[in-house]
Amino acid sequence: MPQPQSLQQAPLPTALGTAGVRVRTLVTIRWMAIAGQSIAFLVVHLLLGFQVPLAAAGAAILASALLNIGLSTLYAPTARLVGVEALLHLAFDLLQLGVLLYLTGGLANPFSVLLVAPVTISATLLSARATVALILIAMATLGVLWQWSLPLPWAGPPPVLPPIYVLASLVALGFTVVFLAIYVLRVSLDARRWQQALVITQAVLERETKMSALGALAAASAHELGGPLGTISLVARDLAETLEGDPDFGEDVALLDREAKRCREIMTDLARRAEVDAPFPHVPLRVLLHEVVQPFEASGKSMHVDAPSTVVARTPELLHGLVNLVDNAVRHAAREVSIIARTDTDSVTLEITDDGAGFPPELLPHLGEPYLGPSRSARGGTGLGIFIATTLIERTGGALTFRNAAGGGAVVEIVWPIAYIAAGTEGQA
């Protein structure tokens, strides 16, 4: 039986917000930008006949190309840039684009909207701190372009835009940068949290499967090795009786007999443990719930279980999900935890109730999500344990509802369709 804290203490695979940028991806995107910038300047200068500062623009594009060549040389294509390295590369792309816009009209250049791209990439792959840094760089670049820039390339005198229009362009671009960065950052952060929490859930199930397989292997090994060990013990005893007192081999044969007996004891103990850890796959619901609460009987809280004898499938998902929910109730109960189940012709309903302070009202709409917000400190956790329990229970076909009882305390209600929870239909879960 696993310890009740095992799910909540599982380590995170990676830190949130540190996925980084793969070198191959960054190099490819930058070459695309270099090609687009080069084509744009050539078209404007050669086909449209507009005068552009080709030398300065070419130097900026060449600097980007040299950086890309150096990046491809120093790093493997599958390497990832994280932290300050990734931030500096995206900041360079942002400033390089700012230089090109300064040379070609500033905010009057329609390509100024491309300043959003590096910030959006950071919001997707880097941390919130890195994204905020790029937002500040982007806003500073917009401010410089608003006040200073060379004229927009044009046939003849370039058009003079009204100051209010240029200011409106500044505000619109600044708002777009901030809005897209925050939106993409929140979406990508939620996606990463869900992915990591699901990885933890899968790791828990894989560990349970391995432990079950290990128990079966121990039982099979004890059975198969019992015969050879019995033969070894029998021969060792005969040799000990024959060579008793022999100065050369007597002690060795006696040691062989003792070690053979020790091996039999070890195999017997492994078989006994395997029988304890691998019970019947189908058990009455009452028996399953008593197994769930057994680790918490020494917690000092009163555990009350009332359930019918409906036979259910004892799956790792069901067992670990209930253990985590009961563990949460025990940790926050004042004196008592109640687990009551009832069945009808269509469903099985289970309620886990504690007499504690209940769920914080602001958390109720978000329970079942991983990594709750700042209010998580009210319950002393991140919400990952309840998320894992919710995921596991839903795999068995259950639907969870969290609420507070009228008289105080938290209530977790689980409802399973009878076709999912009843023994013999576990494959549907």
C-alpha positions as a Python dict, from the first residue, in 0.01 Angstrom:
ca = {
    (1, 'M'): (0, 0, 0),
    (2, 'P'): (159, 336, -97),
    (3, 'Q'): (213, 610, 154),
    (4, 'P'): (-56, 879, 133),
    (5, 'Q'): (192, 1158, 64),
    (6, 'S'): (357, 985, -231),
    (7, 'L'): (152, 1159, -496),
    (8, 'Q'): (191, 1508, -362),
    (9, 'Q'): (564, 1486, -307),
    (10, 'A'): (645, 1367, -659),
    (11, 'P'): (909, 1598, -806),
    (12, 'L'): (836, 1818, -1102),
    (13, 'P'): (1013, 1706, -1420),
    (14, 'T'): (1136, 2056, -1503),
    (15, 'A'): (1095, 2402, -1365),
    (16, 'L'): (802, 2592, -1501),
    (17, 'G'): (881, 2846, -1768),
    (18, 'T'): (1227, 2711, -1859),
    (19, 'A'): (1154, 2520, -2177),
    (20, 'G'): (1403, 2738, -2368),
    (21, 'V'): (1447, 2780, -2743),
    (22, 'R'): (1598, 2504, -2954),
    (23, 'V'): (1900, 2628, -3152),
    (24, 'R'): (1773, 2480, -3478),
    (25, 'T'): (1441, 2664, -3438),
    (26, 'L'): (1604, 2997, -3354),
    (27, 'V'): (1853, 2968, -3642),
    (28, 'T'): (1580, 2880, -3892),
    (29, 'I'): (1354, 3167, -3787),
    (30, 'R'): (1644, 3413, -3796),
    (31, 'W'): (1750, 3303, -4148),
    (32, 'M'): (1390, 3355, -4259),
    (33, 'A'): (1397, 3705, -4109),
    (34, 'I'): (1731, 3783, -4274),
    (35, 'A'): (1601, 3666, -4612),
    (36, 'G'): (1281, 3869, -4574),
    (37, 'Q'): (1468, 4183, -4471),
    (38, 'S'): (1714, 4149, -4759),
    (39, 'I'): (1438, 4095, -5016),
    (40, 'A'): (1238, 4389, -4877),
    (41, 'F'): (1531, 4631, -4908),
    (42, 'L'): (1620, 4512, -5258),
    (43, 'V'): (1260, 4541, -5378),
    (44, 'V'): (1220, 4889, -5229),
    (45, 'H'): (1550, 5011, -5370),
    (46, 'L'): (1567, 4837, -5709),
    (47, 'L'): (1206, 4783, -5815),
    (48, 'L'): (1033, 5077, -5651),
    (49, 'G'): (1327, 5314, -5689),
    (50, 'F'): (1312, 5445, -5332),
    (51, 'Q'): (1631, 5568, -5172),
    (52, 'V'): (1726, 5364, -4865),
    (53, 'P'): (2047, 5363, -4653),
    (54, 'L'): (2171, 5035, -4796),
    (55, 'A'): (2510, 5044, -4621),
    (56, 'A'): (2368, 5086, -4270),
    (57, 'A'): (2083, 4843, -4334),
    (58, 'G'): (2323, 4591, -4486),
    (59, 'A'): (2547, 4617, -4177),
    (60, 'A'): (2252, 4540, -3949),
    (61, 'I'): (2147, 4243, -4160),
    (62, 'L'): (2508, 4119, -4182),
    (63, 'A'): (2542, 4135, -3803),
    (64, 'S'): (2235, 3912, -3771),
    (65, 'A'): (2377, 3668, -4027),
    (66, 'L'): (2715, 3652, -3849),
    (67, 'L'): (2543, 3586, -3518),
    (68, 'N'): (2344, 3306, -3677),
    (69, 'I'): (2659, 3149, -3822),
    (70, 'G'): (2830, 3167, -3484),
    (71, 'L'): (2526, 3015, -3314),
    (72, 'S'): (2521, 2726, -3561),
    (73, 'T'): (2894, 2669, -3509),
    (74, 'L'): (2906, 2681, -3130),
    (75, 'Y'): (2593, 2481, -3052),
    (76, 'A'): (2448, 2151, -3168),
    (77, 'P'): (2121, 2190, -3362),
    (78, 'T'): (1930, 2004, -3089),
    (79, 'A'): (2074, 2214, -2804),
    (80, 'R'): (1846, 2451, -2618),
    (81, 'L'): (1911, 2810, -2516),
    (82, 'V'): (1762, 2889, -2177),
    (83, 'G'): (1774, 3174, -1930),
    (84, 'V'): (1999, 3468, -2009),
    (85, 'E'): (2130, 3314, -2334),
    (86, 'A'): (1787, 3289, -2490),
    (87, 'L'): (1692, 3633, -2359),
    (88, 'L'): (2000, 3795, -2514),
    (89, 'H'): (1936, 3637, -2854),
    (90, 'L'): (1575, 3753, -2864),
    (91, 'A'): (1679, 4097, -2738),
    (92, 'F'): (1930, 4119, -3024),
    (93, 'D'): (1659, 4033, -3277),
    (94, 'L'): (1437, 4300, -3126),
    (95, 'L'): (1706, 4568, -3135),
    (96, 'Q'): (1822, 4470, -3485),
    (97, 'L'): (1468, 4514, -3612),
    (98, 'G'): (1450, 4845, -3427),
    (99, 'V'): (1763, 4965, -3609),
    (100, 'L'): (1615, 4871, -3947),
    (101, 'L'): (1292, 5052, -3862),
    (102, 'Y'): (1490, 5359, -3751),
    (103, 'L'): (1656, 5366, -4093),
    (104, 'T'): (1324, 5334, -4277),
    (105, 'G'): (1069, 5565, -4123),
    (106, 'G'): (1021, 5442, -3768),
    (107, 'L'): (656, 5399, -3664),
    (108, 'A'): (545, 5517, -4009),
    (109, 'N'): (689, 5194, -4153),
    (110, 'P'): (411, 4932, -4172),
    (111, 'F'): (664, 4660, -4083),
    (112, 'S'): (694, 4806, -3731),
    (113, 'V'): (430, 4551, -3626),
    (114, 'L'): (705, 4285, -3644),
    (115, 'L'): (837, 4412, -3310),
    (116, 'V'): (570, 4190, -3156),
    (117, 'A'): (737, 3868, -3279),
    (118, 'P'): (1037, 3835, -3040),
    (119, 'V'): (822, 3917, -2738),
    (120, 'T'): (562, 3659, -2839),
    (121, 'I'): (832, 3393, -2882),
    (122, 'S'): (961, 3472, -2534),
    (123, 'A'): (612, 3448, -2386),
    (124, 'T'): (569, 3106, -2546),
    (125, 'L'): (900, 2947, -2447),
    (126, 'L'): (1074, 3150, -2177),
    (127, 'S'): (999, 3256, -1823),
    (128, 'A'): (775, 3544, -1718),
    (129, 'R'): (1081, 3740, -1604),
    (130, 'A'): (1247, 3710, -1945),
    (131, 'T'): (925, 3812, -2115),
    (132, 'V'): (889, 4121, -1895),
    (133, 'A'): (1248, 4218, -1982),
    (134, 'L'): (1173, 4190, -2354),
    (135, 'I'): (852, 4390, -2312),
    (136, 'L'): (1055, 4672, -2153),
    (137, 'I'): (1309, 4660, -2438),
    (138, 'A'): (1027, 4665, -2694),
    (139, 'M'): (859, 4963, -2525),
    (140, 'A'): (1192, 5151, -2511),
    (141, 'T'): (1247, 5075, -2882),
    (142, 'L'): (900, 5205, -2965),
    (143, 'G'): (968, 5522, -2766),
    (144, 'V'): (1292, 5586, -2956),
    (145, 'L'): (1124, 5525, -3292),
    (146, 'W'): (843, 5760, -3194),
    (147, 'Q'): (1086, 6046, -3132),
    (148, 'W'): (1370, 5973, -3374),
    (149, 'S'): (1392, 5802, -3712),
    (150, 'L'): (1503, 5869, -4067),
    (151, 'P'): (1236, 5957, -4323),
    (152, 'L'): (1024, 5685, -4474),
    (153, 'P'): (1165, 5578, -4815),
    (154, 'W'): (946, 5744, -5079),
    (155, 'A'): (943, 5868, -5435),
    (156, 'G'): (995, 6237, -5370),
    (157, 'P'): (923, 6399, -5032),
    (158, 'P'): (782, 6138, -4789),
    (159, 'P'): (432, 6197, -4655),
    (160, 'V'): (413, 6376, -4321),
    (161, 'L'): (183, 6188, -4083),
    (162, 'P'): (-11, 6386, -3824),
    (163, 'P'): (151, 6371, -3479),
    (164, 'I'): (-170, 6235, -3328),
    (165, 'Y'): (-162, 5946, -3577),
    (166, 'V'): (199, 5862, -3491),
    (167, 'L'): (113, 5873, -3119),
    (168, 'A'): (-184, 5646, -3183),
    (169, 'S'): (46, 5403, -3364),
    (170, 'L'): (279, 5405, -3063),
    (171, 'V'): (-7, 5333, -2822),
    (172, 'A'): (-153, 5061, -3048),
    (173, 'L'): (181, 4883, -3093),
    (174, 'G'): (263, 4910, -2723),
    (175, 'F'): (-77, 4772, -2625),
    (176, 'T'): (-42, 4489, -2878),
    (177, 'V'): (300, 4392, -2742),
    (178, 'V'): (181, 4386, -2380),
    (179, 'F'): (-155, 4219, -2449),
    (180, 'L'): (-17, 3942, -2670),
    (181, 'A'): (273, 3877, -2433),
    (182, 'I'): (46, 3843, -2128),
    (183, 'Y'): (-210, 3634, -2315),
    (184, 'V'): (43, 3396, -2469),
    (185, 'L'): (238, 3374, -2141),
    (186, 'R'): (-71, 3271, -1945),
    (187, 'V'): (-182, 3018, -2205),
    (188, 'S'): (164, 2862, -2243),
    (189, 'L'): (221, 2857, -1864),
    (190, 'D'): (-111, 2677, -1810),
    (191, 'A'): (-26, 2430, -2085),
    (192, 'R'): (315, 2358, -1932),
    (193, 'R'): (161, 2311, -1586),
    (194, 'W'): (-100, 2069, -1715),
    (195, 'Q'): (163, 1876, -1908),
    (196, 'Q'): (394, 1844, -1608),
    (197, 'A'): (111, 1747, -1375),
    (198, 'L'): (-3, 1479, -1621),
    (199, 'V'): (354, 1351, -1642),
    (200, 'I'): (356, 1313, -1264),
    (201, 'T'): (22, 1131, -1275),
    (202, 'Q'): (152, 894, -1539),
    (203, 'A'): (468, 833, -1336),
    (204, 'V'): (258, 739, -1034),
    (205, 'L'): (59, 486, -1236),
    (206, 'E'): (372, 340, -1393),
    (207, 'R'): (528, 301, -1048),
    (208, 'E'): (217, 123, -920),
    (209, 'T'): (223, -109, -1223),
    (210, 'K'): (590, -189, -1165),
    (211, 'M'): (530, -258, -797),
    (212, 'S'): (243, -492, -880),
    (213, 'A'): (457, -671, -1137),
    (214, 'L'): (741, -695, -883),
    (215, 'G'): (507, -853, -630),
    (216, 'A'): (390, -1110, -883),
    (217, 'L'): (751, -1181, -978),
    (218, 'A'): (846, -1230, -613),
    (219, 'A'): (561, -1477, -563),
    (220, 'A'): (654, -1668, -878),
    (221, 'S'): (1022, -1672, -780),
    (222, 'A'): (940, -1804, -433),
    (223, 'H'): (732, -2081, -585),
    (224, 'E'): (985, -2178, -851),
    (225, 'L'): (1291, -2163, -626),
    (226, 'G'): (1126, -2349, -343),
    (227, 'G'): (1196, -2689, -499),
    (228, 'P'): (1568, -2637, -576),
    (229, 'L'): (1627, -2482, -234),
    (230, 'G'): (1455, -2777, -69),
    (231, 'T'): (1684, -3015, -257),
    (232, 'I'): (1991, -2812, -159),
    (233, 'S'): (1882, -2814, 206),
    (234, 'L'): (1823, -3190, 202),
    (235, 'V'): (2165, -3262, 48),
    (236, 'A'): (2332, -3016, 285),
    (237, 'R'): (2178, -3187, 589),
    (238, 'D'): (2288, -3530, 466),
    (239, 'L'): (2641, -3402, 409),
    (240, 'A'): (2643, -3235, 750),
    (241, 'E'): (2545, -3562, 919),
    (242, 'T'): (2806, -3753, 720),
    (243, 'L'): (3089, -3502, 762),
    (244, 'E'): (3006, -3388, 1115),
    (245, 'G'): (3328, -3321, 1296),
    (246, 'D'): (3536, -3336, 976),
    (247, 'P'): (3819, -3082, 1020),
    (248, 'D'): (3832, -2991, 651),
    (249, 'F'): (3469, -2977, 532),
    (250, 'G'): (3248, -2999, 841),
    (251, 'E'): (3214, -2624, 901),
    (252, 'D'): (3168, -2550, 530),
    (253, 'V'): (2882, -2800, 496),
    (254, 'A'): (2716, -2665, 810),
    (255, 'L'): (2741, -2311, 668),
    (256, 'L'): (2587, -2431, 342),
    (257, 'D'): (2293, -2578, 533),
    (258, 'R'): (2237, -2257, 730),
    (259, 'E'): (2250, -2036, 418),
    (260, 'A'): (2005, -2264, 234),
    (261, 'K'): (1760, -2233, 526),
    (262, 'R'): (1807, -1854, 520),
    (263, 'C'): (1727, -1846, 146),
    (264, 'R'): (1407, -2042, 208),
    (265, 'E'): (1304, -1796, 480),
    (266, 'I'): (1368, -1499, 248),
    (267, 'M'): (1163, -1652, -34),
    (268, 'T'): (881, -1737, 207),
    (269, 'D'): (878, -1376, 330),
    (270, 'L'): (873, -1244, -29),
    (271, 'A'): (578, -1467, -113),
    (272, 'R'): (393, -1349, 197),
    (273, 'R'): (454, -982, 108),
    (274, 'A'): (342, -1041, -248),
    (275, 'E'): (15, -1185, -123),
    (276, 'V'): (-37, -879, 99),
    (277, 'D'): (54, -625, -172),
    (278, 'A'): (-137, -792, -455),
    (279, 'P'): (-489, -860, -328),
    (280, 'F'): (-786, -970, -533),
    (281, 'P'): (-856, -749, -839),
    (282, 'H'): (-1224, -724, -742),
    (283, 'V'): (-1328, -638, -387),
    (284, 'P'): (-1640, -505, -210),
    (285, 'L'): (-1648, -127, -199),
    (286, 'R'): (-1654, -140, 181),
    (287, 'V'): (-1331, -341, 185),
    (288, 'L'): (-1164, -104, -62),
    (289, 'L'): (-1254, 201, 149),
    (290, 'H'): (-1120, 37, 466),
    (291, 'E'): (-795, -29, 278),
    (292, 'V'): (-785, 339, 177),
    (293, 'V'): (-829, 470, 533),
    (294, 'Q'): (-596, 216, 697),
    (295, 'P'): (-279, 434, 663),
    (296, 'F'): (-460, 723, 835),
    (297, 'E'): (-585, 538, 1143),
    (298, 'A'): (-280, 654, 1339),
    (299, 'S'): (-337, 1020, 1246),
    (300, 'G'): (-541, 1093, 1557),
    (301, 'K'): (-851, 1174, 1349),
    (302, 'S'): (-1166, 964, 1371),
    (303, 'M'): (-1228, 775, 1046),
    (304, 'H'): (-1590, 680, 974),
    (305, 'V'): (-1665, 452, 676),
    (306, 'D'): (-2013, 351, 562),
    (307, 'A'): (-2041, 172, 228),
    (308, 'P'): (-2239, -108, 62),
    (309, 'S'): (-2093, -442, -43),
    (310, 'T'): (-2104, -360, -414),
    (311, 'V'): (-1810, -535, -579),
    (312, 'V'): (-1578, -294, -760),
    (313, 'A'): (-1259, -325, -961),
    (314, 'R'): (-953, -246, -748),
    (315, 'T'): (-752, -44, -1001),
    (316, 'P'): (-442, 167, -927),
    (317, 'E'): (-628, 479, -1050),
    (318, 'L'): (-918, 427, -810),
    (319, 'L'): (-700, 337, -513),
    (320, 'H'): (-448, 621, -550),
    (321, 'G'): (-715, 878, -632),
    (322, 'L'): (-913, 796, -317),
    (323, 'V'): (-597, 786, -103),
    (324, 'N'): (-503, 1136, -213),
    (325, 'L'): (-852, 1276, -148),
    (326, 'V'): (-870, 1113, 196),
    (327, 'D'): (-521, 1238, 276),
    (328, 'N'): (-631, 1593, 192),
    (329, 'A'): (-938, 1556, 415),
    (330, 'V'): (-734, 1416, 707),
    (331, 'R'): (-479, 1698, 690),
    (332, 'H'): (-748, 1964, 717),
    (333, 'A'): (-998, 1793, 947),
    (334, 'A'): (-1041, 1906, 1306),
    (335, 'R'): (-1144, 1571, 1455),
    (336, 'E'): (-1328, 1349, 1206),
    (337, 'V'): (-1335, 1236, 844),
    (338, 'S'): (-1643, 1064, 708),
    (339, 'I'): (-1652, 847, 394),
    (340, 'I'): (-2003, 746, 294),
    (341, 'A'): (-2099, 558, -22),
    (342, 'R'): (-2440, 469, -160),
    (343, 'T'): (-2557, 295, -474),
    (344, 'D'): (-2868, 284, -687),
    (345, 'T'): (-2955, 121, -1015),
    (346, 'D'): (-2764, 379, -1222),
    (347, 'S'): (-2472, 510, -1019),
    (348, 'V'): (-2239, 484, -722),
    (349, 'T'): (-2196, 799, -513),
    (350, 'L'): (-1915, 855, -263),
    (351, 'E'): (-1879, 1153, -29),
    (352, 'I'): (-1560, 1237, 160),
    (353, 'T'): (-1635, 1493, 433),
    (354, 'D'): (-1416, 1654, 698),
    (355, 'D'): (-1506, 1882, 987),
    (356, 'G'): (-1234, 2139, 916),
    (357, 'A'): (-1256, 2496, 792),
    (358, 'G'): (-1368, 2391, 443),
    (359, 'F'): (-1238, 2498, 105),
    (360, 'P'): (-1164, 2870, 63),
    (361, 'P'): (-1455, 3006, -143),
    (362, 'E'): (-1221, 3169, -394),
    (363, 'L'): (-1061, 2830, -465),
    (364, 'L'): (-1379, 2628, -519),
    (365, 'P'): (-1416, 2713, -892),
    (366, 'H'): (-1052, 2616, -952),
    (367, 'L'): (-1018, 2292, -759),
    (368, 'G'): (-899, 2014, -986),
    (369, 'E'): (-658, 2245, -1169),
    (370, 'P'): (-282, 2209, -1111),
    (371, 'Y'): (-82, 2482, -935),
    (372, 'L'): (-344, 2712, -792),
    (373, 'G'): (-284, 3083, -764),
    (374, 'P'): (-170, 3305, -475),
    (375, 'S'): (-462, 3199, -253),
    (376, 'R'): (-323, 2846, -235),
    (377, 'S'): (-148, 2938, 90),
    (378, 'A'): (-485, 2927, 261),
    (379, 'R'): (-476, 2547, 235),
    (380, 'G'): (-99, 2511, 245),
    (381, 'G'): (-56, 2346, -95),
    (382, 'T'): (-38, 2404, -468),
    (383, 'G'): (-345, 2202, -571),
    (384, 'L'): (-132, 1941, -748),
    (385, 'G'): (-249, 1658, -519),
    (386, 'I'): (-618, 1727, -585),
    (387, 'F'): (-547, 1762, -956),
    (388, 'I'): (-380, 1419, -965),
    (389, 'A'): (-664, 1266, -767),
    (390, 'T'): (-918, 1425, -1002),
    (391, 'T'): (-733, 1295, -1308),
    (392, 'L'): (-710, 943, -1165),
    (393, 'I'): (-1074, 930, -1059),
    (394, 'E'): (-1189, 1060, -1397),
    (395, 'R'): (-998, 774, -1560),
    (396, 'T'): (-1228, 538, -1374),
    (397, 'G'): (-1534, 721, -1511),
    (398, 'G'): (-1600, 930, -1201),
    (399, 'A'): (-1711, 1293, -1187),
    (400, 'L'): (-1595, 1504, -891),
    (401, 'T'): (-1771, 1796, -722),
    (402, 'F'): (-1612, 2009, -450),
    (403, 'R'): (-1822, 2211, -206),
    (404, 'N'): (-1847, 2321, 156),
    (405, 'A'): (-2102, 2167, 392),
    (406, 'A'): (-2373, 2390, 534),
    (407, 'G'): (-2248, 2329, 888),
    (408, 'G'): (-1882, 2371, 798),
    (409, 'G'): (-1620, 2142, 654),
    (410, 'A'): (-1523, 2036, 304),
    (411, 'V'): (-1713, 1784, 93),
    (412, 'V'): (-1583, 1595, -209),
    (413, 'E'): (-1855, 1408, -398),
    (414, 'I'): (-1770, 1145, -659),
    (415, 'V'): (-2032, 991, -886),
    (416, 'W'): (-1962, 689, -1107),
    (417, 'P'): (-2202, 536, -1357),
    (418, 'I'): (-2264, 184, -1235),
    (419, 'A'): (-2130, 43, -1564),
    (420, 'Y'): (-1787, 195, -1495),
    (421, 'I'): (-1731, 120, -1131),
    (422, 'A'): (-1887, -227, -1105),
    (423, 'A'): (-1658, -526, -1129),
    (424, 'G'): (-1622, -680, -1470),
    (425, 'T'): (-1643, -351, -1666),
    (426, 'E'): (-1317, -189, -1564),
    (427, 'G'): (-1194, -189, -1922),
    (428, 'Q'): (-1428, 100, -1999),
    (429, 'A'): (-1260, 329, -1753),
}
